[in-house]
Short mmCIF file of C-alpha atoms and ligand atoms in Angstrom, two decimals:
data_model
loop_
_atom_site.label_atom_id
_atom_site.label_comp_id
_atom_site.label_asym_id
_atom_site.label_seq_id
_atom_site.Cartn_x
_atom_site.Cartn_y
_atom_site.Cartn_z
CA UNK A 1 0.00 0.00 0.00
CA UNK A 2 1.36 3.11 -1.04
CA UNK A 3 1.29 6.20 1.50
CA UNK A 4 0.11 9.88 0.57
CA UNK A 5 2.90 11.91 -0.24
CA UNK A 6 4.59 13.06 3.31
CA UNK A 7 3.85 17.05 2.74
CA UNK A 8 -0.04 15.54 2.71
CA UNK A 9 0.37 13.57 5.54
CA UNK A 10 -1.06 14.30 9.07
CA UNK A 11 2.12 14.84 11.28
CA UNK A 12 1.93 12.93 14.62
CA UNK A 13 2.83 16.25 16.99
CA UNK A 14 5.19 14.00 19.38
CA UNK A 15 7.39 12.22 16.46
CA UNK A 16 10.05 14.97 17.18
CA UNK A 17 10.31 14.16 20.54
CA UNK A 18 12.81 11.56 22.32
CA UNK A 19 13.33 10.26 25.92
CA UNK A 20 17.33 11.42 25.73
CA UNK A 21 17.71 14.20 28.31
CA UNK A 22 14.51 13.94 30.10
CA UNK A 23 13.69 11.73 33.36
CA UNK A 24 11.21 11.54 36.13
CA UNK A 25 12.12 12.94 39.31
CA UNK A 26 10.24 12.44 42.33
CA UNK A 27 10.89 16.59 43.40
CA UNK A 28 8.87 15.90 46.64
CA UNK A 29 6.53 13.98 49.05
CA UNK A 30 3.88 14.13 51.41
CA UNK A 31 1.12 12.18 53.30
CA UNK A 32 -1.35 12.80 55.63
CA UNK A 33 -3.53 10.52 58.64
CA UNK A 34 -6.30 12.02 60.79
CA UNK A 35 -6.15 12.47 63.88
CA UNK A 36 -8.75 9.76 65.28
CA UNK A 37 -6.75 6.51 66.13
CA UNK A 38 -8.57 3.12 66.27
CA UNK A 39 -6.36 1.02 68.79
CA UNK A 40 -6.30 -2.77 69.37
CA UNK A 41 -8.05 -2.55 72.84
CA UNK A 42 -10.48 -1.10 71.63
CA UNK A 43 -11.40 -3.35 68.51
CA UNK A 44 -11.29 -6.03 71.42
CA UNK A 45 -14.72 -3.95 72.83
CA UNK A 46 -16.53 -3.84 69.09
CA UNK A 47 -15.67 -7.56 67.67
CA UNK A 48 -14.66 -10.91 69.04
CA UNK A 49 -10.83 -10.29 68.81
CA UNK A 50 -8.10 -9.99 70.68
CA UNK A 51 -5.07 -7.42 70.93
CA UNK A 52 -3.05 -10.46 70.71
CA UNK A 53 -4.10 -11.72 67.88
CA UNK A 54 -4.47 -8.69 65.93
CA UNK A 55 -0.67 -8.25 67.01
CA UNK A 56 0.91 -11.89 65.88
CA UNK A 57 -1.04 -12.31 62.76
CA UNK A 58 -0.57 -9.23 61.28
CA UNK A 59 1.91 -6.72 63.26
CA UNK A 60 -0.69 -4.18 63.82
CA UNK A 61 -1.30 -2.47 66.55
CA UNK A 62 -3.54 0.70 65.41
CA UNK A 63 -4.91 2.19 63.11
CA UNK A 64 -6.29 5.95 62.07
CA UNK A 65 -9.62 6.74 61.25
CA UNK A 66 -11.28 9.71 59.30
CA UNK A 67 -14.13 11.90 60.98
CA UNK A 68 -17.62 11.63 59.71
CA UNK A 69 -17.30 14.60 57.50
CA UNK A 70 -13.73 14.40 56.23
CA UNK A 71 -13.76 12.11 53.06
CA UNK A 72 -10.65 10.95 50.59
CA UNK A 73 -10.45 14.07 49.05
CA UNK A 74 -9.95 16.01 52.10
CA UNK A 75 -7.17 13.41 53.18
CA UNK A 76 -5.54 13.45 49.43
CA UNK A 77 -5.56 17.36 49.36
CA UNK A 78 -3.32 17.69 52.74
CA UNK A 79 -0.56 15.29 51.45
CA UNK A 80 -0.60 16.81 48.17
CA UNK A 81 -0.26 20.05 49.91
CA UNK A 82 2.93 18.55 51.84
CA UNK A 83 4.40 17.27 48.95
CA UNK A 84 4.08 20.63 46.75
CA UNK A 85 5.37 22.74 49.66
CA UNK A 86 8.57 20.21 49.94
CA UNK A 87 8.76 19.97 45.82
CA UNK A 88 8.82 23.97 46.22
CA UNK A 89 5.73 23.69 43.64
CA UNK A 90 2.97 25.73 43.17
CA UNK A 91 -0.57 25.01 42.14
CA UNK A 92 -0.54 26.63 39.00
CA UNK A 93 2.40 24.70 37.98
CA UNK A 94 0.93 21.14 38.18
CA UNK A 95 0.36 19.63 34.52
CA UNK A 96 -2.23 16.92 36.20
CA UNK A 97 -3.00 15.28 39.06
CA UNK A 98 -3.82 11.66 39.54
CA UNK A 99 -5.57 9.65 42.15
CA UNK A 100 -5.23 6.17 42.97
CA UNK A 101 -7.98 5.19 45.17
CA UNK A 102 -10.94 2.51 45.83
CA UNK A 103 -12.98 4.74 48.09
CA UNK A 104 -13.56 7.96 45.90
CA UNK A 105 -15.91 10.57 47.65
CA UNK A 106 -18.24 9.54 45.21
CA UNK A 107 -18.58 7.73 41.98
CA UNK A 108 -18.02 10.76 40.43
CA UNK A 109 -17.49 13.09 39.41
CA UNK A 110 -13.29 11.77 40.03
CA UNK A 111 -11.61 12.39 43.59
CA UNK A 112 -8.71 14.07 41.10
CA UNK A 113 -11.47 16.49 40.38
CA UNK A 114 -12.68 17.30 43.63
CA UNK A 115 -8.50 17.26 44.58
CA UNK A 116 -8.39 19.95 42.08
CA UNK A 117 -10.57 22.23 43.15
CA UNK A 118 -9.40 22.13 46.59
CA UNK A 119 -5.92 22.67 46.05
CA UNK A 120 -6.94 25.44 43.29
CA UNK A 121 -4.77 23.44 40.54
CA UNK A 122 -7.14 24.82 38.04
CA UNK A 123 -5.16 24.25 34.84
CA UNK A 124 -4.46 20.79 35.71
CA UNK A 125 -6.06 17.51 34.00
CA UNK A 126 -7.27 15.28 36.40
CA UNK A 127 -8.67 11.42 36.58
CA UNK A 128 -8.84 8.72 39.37
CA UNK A 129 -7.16 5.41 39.04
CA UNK A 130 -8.15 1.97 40.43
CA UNK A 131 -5.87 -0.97 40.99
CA UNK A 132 -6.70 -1.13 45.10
CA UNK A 133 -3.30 -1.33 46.31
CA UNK A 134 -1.26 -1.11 44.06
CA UNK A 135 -2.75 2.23 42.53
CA UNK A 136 0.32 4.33 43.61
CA UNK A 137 2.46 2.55 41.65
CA UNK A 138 0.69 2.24 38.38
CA UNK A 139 0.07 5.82 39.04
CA UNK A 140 3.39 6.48 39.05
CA UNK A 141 4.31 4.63 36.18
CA UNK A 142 1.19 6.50 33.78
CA UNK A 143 2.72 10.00 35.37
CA UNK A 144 6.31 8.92 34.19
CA UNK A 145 4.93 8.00 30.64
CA UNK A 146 3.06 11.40 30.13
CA UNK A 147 6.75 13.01 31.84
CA UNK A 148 9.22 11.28 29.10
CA UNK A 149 7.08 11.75 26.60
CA UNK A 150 6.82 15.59 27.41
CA UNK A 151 3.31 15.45 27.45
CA UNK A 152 3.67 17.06 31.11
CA UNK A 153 6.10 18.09 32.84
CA UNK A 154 4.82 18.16 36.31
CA UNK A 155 2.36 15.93 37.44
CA UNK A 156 1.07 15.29 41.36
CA UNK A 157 0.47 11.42 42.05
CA UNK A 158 -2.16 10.50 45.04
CA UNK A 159 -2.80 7.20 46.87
CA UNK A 160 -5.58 8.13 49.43
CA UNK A 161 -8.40 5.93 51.26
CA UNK A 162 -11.06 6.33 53.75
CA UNK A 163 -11.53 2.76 53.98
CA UNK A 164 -12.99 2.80 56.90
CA UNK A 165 -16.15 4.12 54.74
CA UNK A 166 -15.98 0.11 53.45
CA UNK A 167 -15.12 -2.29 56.23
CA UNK A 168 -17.60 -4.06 57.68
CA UNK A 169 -17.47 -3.53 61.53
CA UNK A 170 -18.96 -6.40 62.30
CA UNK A 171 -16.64 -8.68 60.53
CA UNK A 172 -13.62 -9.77 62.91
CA UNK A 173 -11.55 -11.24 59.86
CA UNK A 174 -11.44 -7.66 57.75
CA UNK A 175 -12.42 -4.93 59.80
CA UNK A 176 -8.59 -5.08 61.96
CA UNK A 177 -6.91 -4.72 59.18
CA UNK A 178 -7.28 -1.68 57.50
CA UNK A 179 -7.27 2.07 57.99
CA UNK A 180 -7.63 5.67 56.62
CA UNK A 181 -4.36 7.82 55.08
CA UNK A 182 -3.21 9.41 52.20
CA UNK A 183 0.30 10.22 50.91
CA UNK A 184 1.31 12.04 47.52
CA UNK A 185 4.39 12.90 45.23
CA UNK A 186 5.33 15.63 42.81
CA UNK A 187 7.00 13.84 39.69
CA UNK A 188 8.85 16.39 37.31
CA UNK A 189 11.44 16.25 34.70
CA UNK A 190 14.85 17.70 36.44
CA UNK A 191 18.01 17.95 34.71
CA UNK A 192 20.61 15.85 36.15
CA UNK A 193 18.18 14.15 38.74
CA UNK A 194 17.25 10.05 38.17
CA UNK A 195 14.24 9.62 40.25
CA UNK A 196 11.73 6.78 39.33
CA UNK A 197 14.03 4.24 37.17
CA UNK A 198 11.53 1.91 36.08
CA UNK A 199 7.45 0.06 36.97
CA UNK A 200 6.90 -3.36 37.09
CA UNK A 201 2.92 -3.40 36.49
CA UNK A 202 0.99 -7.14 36.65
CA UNK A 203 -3.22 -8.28 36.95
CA UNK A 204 -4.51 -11.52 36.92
CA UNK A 205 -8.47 -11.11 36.84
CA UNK A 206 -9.05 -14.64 37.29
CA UNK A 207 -8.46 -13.57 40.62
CA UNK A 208 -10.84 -10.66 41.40
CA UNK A 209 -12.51 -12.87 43.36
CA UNK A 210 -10.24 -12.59 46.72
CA UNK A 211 -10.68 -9.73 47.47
CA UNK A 212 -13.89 -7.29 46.49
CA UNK A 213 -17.19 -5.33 46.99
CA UNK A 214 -19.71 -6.74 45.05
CA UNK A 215 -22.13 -3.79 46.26
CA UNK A 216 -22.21 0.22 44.82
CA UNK A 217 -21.49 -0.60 40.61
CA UNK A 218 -23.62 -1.67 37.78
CA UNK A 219 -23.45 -5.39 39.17
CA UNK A 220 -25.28 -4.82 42.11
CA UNK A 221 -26.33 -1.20 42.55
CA UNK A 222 -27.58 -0.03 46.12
CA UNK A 223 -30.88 -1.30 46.77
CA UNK A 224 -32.82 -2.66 50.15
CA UNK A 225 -31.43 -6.26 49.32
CA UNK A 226 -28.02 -5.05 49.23
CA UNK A 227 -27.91 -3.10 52.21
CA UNK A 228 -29.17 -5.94 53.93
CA UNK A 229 -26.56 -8.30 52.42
CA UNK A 230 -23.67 -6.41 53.36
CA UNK A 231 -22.79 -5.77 49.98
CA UNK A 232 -21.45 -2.50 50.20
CA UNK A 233 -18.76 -3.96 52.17
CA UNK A 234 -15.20 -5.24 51.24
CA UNK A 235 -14.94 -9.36 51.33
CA UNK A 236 -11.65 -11.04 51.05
CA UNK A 237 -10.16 -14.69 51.30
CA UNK A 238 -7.52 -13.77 53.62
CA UNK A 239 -5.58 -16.80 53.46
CA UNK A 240 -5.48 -17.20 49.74
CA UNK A 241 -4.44 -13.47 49.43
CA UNK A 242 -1.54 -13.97 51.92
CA UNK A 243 -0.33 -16.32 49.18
CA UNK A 244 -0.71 -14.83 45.98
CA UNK A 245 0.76 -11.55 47.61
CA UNK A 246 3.91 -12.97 48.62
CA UNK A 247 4.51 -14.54 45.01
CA UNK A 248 3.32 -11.67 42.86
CA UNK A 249 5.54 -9.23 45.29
CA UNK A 250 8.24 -11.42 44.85
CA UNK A 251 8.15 -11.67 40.70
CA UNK A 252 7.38 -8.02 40.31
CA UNK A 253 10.91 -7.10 42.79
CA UNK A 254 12.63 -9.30 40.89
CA UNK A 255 11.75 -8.11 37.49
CA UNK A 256 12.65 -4.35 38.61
CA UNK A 257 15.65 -4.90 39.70
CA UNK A 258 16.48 -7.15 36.75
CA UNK A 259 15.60 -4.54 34.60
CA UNK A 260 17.48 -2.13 36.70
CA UNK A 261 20.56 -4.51 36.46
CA UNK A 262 21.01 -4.57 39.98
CA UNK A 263 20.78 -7.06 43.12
CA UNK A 264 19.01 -6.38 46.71
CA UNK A 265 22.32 -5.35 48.03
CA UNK A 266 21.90 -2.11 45.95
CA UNK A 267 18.97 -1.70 47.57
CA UNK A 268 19.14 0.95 50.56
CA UNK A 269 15.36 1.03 51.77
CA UNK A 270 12.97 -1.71 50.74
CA UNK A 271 9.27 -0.09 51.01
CA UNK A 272 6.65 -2.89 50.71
CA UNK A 273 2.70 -2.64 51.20
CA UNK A 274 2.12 -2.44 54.42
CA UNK A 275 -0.81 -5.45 55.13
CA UNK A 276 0.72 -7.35 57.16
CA UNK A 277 3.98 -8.10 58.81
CA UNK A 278 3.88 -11.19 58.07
CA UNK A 279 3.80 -10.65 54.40
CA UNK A 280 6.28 -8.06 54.65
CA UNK A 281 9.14 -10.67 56.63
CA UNK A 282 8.10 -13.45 54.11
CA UNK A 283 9.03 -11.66 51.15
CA UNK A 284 12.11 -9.82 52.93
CA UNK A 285 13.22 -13.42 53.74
CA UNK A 286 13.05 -14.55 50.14
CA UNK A 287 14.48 -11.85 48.76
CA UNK A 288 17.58 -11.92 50.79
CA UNK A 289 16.96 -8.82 52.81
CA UNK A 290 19.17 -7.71 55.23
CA UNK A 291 17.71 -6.93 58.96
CA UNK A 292 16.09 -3.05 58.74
CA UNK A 293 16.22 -2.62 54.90
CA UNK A 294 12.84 -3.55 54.98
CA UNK A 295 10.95 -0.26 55.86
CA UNK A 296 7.89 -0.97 58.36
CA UNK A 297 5.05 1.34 59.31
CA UNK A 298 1.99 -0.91 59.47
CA UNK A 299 1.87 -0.86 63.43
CA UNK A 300 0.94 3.08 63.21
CA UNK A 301 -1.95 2.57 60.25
CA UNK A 302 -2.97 -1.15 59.17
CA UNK A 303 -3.39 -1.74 55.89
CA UNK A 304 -4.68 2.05 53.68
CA UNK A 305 -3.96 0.47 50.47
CA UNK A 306 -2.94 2.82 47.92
CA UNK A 307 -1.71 4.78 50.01
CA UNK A 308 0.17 2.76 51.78
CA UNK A 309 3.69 3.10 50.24
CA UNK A 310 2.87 6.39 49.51
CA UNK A 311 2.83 7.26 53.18
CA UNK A 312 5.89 4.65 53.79
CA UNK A 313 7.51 6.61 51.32
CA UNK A 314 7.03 9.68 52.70
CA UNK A 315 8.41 8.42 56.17
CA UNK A 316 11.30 6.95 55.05
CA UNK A 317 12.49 10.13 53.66
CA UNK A 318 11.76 12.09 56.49
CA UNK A 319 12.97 9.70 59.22
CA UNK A 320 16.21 9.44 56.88
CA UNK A 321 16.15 6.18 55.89
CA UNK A 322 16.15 7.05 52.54
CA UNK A 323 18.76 10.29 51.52
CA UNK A 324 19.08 11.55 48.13
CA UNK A 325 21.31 9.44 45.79
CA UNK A 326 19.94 6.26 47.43
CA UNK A 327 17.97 3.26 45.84
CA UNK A 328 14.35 2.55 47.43
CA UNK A 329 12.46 -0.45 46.04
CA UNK A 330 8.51 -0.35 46.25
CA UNK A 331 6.49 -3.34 45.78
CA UNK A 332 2.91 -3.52 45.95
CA UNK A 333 -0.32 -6.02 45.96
CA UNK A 334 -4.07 -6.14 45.98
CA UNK A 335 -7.42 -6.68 44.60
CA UNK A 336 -7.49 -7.08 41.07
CA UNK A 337 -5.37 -9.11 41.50
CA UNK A 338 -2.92 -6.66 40.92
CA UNK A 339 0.84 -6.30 41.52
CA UNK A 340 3.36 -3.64 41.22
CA UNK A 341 7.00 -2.41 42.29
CA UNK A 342 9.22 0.45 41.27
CA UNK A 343 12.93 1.28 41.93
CA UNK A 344 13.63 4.65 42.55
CA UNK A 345 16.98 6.69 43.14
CA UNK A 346 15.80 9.43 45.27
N1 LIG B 1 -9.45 -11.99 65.90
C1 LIG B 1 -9.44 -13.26 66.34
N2 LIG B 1 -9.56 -14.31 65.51
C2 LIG B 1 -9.68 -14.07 64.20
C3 LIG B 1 -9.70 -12.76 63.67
C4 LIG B 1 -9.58 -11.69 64.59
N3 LIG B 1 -9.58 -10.41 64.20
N4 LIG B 1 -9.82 -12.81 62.34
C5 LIG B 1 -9.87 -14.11 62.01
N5 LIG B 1 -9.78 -14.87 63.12
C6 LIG B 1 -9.83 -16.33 63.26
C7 LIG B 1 -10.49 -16.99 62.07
O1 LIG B 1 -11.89 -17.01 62.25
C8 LIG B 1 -9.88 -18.37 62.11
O2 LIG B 1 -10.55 -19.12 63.06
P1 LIG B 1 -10.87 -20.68 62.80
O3 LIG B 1 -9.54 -21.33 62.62
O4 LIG B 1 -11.60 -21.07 64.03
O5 LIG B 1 -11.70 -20.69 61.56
C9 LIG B 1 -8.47 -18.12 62.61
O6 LIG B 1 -8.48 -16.81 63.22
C10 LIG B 1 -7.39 -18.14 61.54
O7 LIG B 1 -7.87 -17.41 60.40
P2 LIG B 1 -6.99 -17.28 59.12
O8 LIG B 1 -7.76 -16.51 58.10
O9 LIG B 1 -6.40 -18.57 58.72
O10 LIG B 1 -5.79 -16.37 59.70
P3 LIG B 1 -4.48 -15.95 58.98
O11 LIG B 1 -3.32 -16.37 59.77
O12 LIG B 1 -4.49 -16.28 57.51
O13 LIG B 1 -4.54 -14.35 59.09
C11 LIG B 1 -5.17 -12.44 57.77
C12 LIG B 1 -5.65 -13.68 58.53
C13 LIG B 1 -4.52 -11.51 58.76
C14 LIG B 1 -6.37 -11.78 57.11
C15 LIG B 1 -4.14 -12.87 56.69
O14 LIG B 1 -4.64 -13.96 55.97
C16 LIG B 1 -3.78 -11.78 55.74
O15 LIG B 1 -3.17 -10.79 56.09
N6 LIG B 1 -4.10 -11.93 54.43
C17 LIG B 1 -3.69 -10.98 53.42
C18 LIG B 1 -4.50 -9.74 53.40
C19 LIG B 1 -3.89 -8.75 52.41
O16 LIG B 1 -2.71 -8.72 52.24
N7 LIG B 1 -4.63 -7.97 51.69
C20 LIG B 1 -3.88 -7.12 50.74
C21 LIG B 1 -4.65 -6.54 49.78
S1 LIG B 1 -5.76 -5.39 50.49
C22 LIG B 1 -6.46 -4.45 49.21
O17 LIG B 1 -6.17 -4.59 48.06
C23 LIG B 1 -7.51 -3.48 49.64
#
């Protein structure tokens, strides 16, 4: 097949364009928790549990709760704030804004909207992302793409939850697990800076059903009958999940750092999704970790999904685990199945 002669042709606007000379720096963090905090002692007064338990099988010992009239937007908004202010970044500057998230305020319009408005980023695209999780890293990885491609050059990446809004507080096996948090990153091309070196994204859908809330979509919108099945709460196979999330962490670390052509030792802080401790030592053990490169924070806030490395992230810069030049490795898991990790010289 012949092709129109070129002068005719419609010219794709980014063919001039190359990755050489551009990266994706991660200019600044931030994260957020309010102020209520859920402790063991007193889960052990709402469900049949015991601090004990809660403490062996899973490492956590509390957990922080949003008020009744502060939603995932409001949590999003302060870490983004905190991450701008250390990125030295102003509102007007940010390209777009995305939010990874499995609680929005609302169907829609998106949290990233609602993020926008607060934060006055008014020039700003904005969308939410779901992949439970591991959301902050696929984020990451879709801000990087639209960075290298100089789409954007400064774009402000969200993991936030208020899962509280979805746990069932009657259920002993789910409702210790998980809290409310946010924590957010400015990603911007900077000369002469590395920042986020490559994403490992995976899914398996043959999996979806682990871990899931069959209630609030097109499926099974809310009704009287839902409501009074629970449906509008999360349901997971905890034991099955433990399982997968070890292997999938495992595979997607590995792949990263193959890519990266480097070995754990490299490695200065390893920041994994905080569910459970267990997890988190299983997948240390396996991957040859040495005794505090694993960075832990699960004690302070259970399980907030995608924002759970985002906040881990955020903590191991500012305790100083993490200084600038060094290698962090994220990994991620969750519903979807999905999987995730990222290495990072920050
Ligand atoms: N207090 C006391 N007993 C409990 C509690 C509780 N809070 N919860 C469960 N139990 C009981 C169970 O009923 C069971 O009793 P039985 O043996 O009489 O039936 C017993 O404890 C053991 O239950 P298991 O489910 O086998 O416990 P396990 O050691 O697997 O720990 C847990 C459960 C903590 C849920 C673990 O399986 C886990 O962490 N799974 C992974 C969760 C995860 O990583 N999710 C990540 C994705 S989250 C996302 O994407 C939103």
């Amino acid at each position: 097949m012949s092709l129109p002669p070129t002068t005719t042709r419609f010219k794709n606007p980014r063919a001039k364009y190359n990755f050489q000379g551009r990266t994706c720096s991660i200019s600044g963090v931030g994260s957020y928790v309010p102020a209520r905090v859920l402790t063991n002692s007193e889960l052990e007064r709402m469900v049949d549990t015991t601090d004990e338990w809660i403490t062996t099988r899973t490492g956590i010992k509390e957990r922080h709760l949003a008020a009744k009239d502060e939603f995932t937007s409001d949590l999003a908004s302060q870490a983004a704030q905190r991450a701008m202010e250390r990125a030295g970044v102003t509102a007007d500057q940010v390209d777009l804004i995305i939010v990874a998230t499995i609680t929005p305020d609302m169907p829609f319009p998106s949290t990233a909207c609602l993020v926008q408005r607060r934060i006055g980023a008014h020039r700003a695209a904005a969308f939410d992302l779901e992949a439970a999780c591991s959301g902050f890293i696929y984020a990451l990885e879709i801000a990087q793409q639209f960075i290298m491609s100089r789409t954007y050059d400064t774009v402000l990446v969200i993991g936030a939850e208020k899962l509280s809004s979805i746990v069932d507080w009657t259920d002993r096996n789910t409702c210790v697990l998980f809290g409310d948090g946010a924590g957010a990153a400015v990603l911007q091309n900077r000369p002469n800076a590395h920042g986020l070196l490559t994403a490992v994204m995976g899914a398996d859908g043959r999996k979806s059903d682990l871990l899931f809330m069959p209630g609030g979509g097109s499926r099974c919108p809310a009704s009287s009958e839902s409501i009074a099945g629970r449906a509008h709460y999360l349901r997971m196979e905890g034991r099955e999940t433990f399982k997968n999330a070890v292997q999938a962490m495992l595979t997607a670390a590995e792949e990263a750092m193959r890519r990266c052509e480097i070995d754990i030792s490299r490695i200065k802080c390893i920041i994994p999704h905080q569910a459970n401790r267990r997890i988190i030592d299983a997948v240390g053990e396996r991957l040859g970790a040495k005794a505090g490169q694993m960075f832990v924070n699960l004690h302070k806030y259970g399980n907030t999904s995608a924002a759970s490395v985002a906040i881990a992230l955020d903590e191991a810069v500012a305790s100083g685990c993490l200084q600038r030049g060094d290698l962090a490795l994220l990994i991620v898991f969750g519903a979807g199945l999905t999987w995730g990790a990222a290495v990072i010289e920050w």
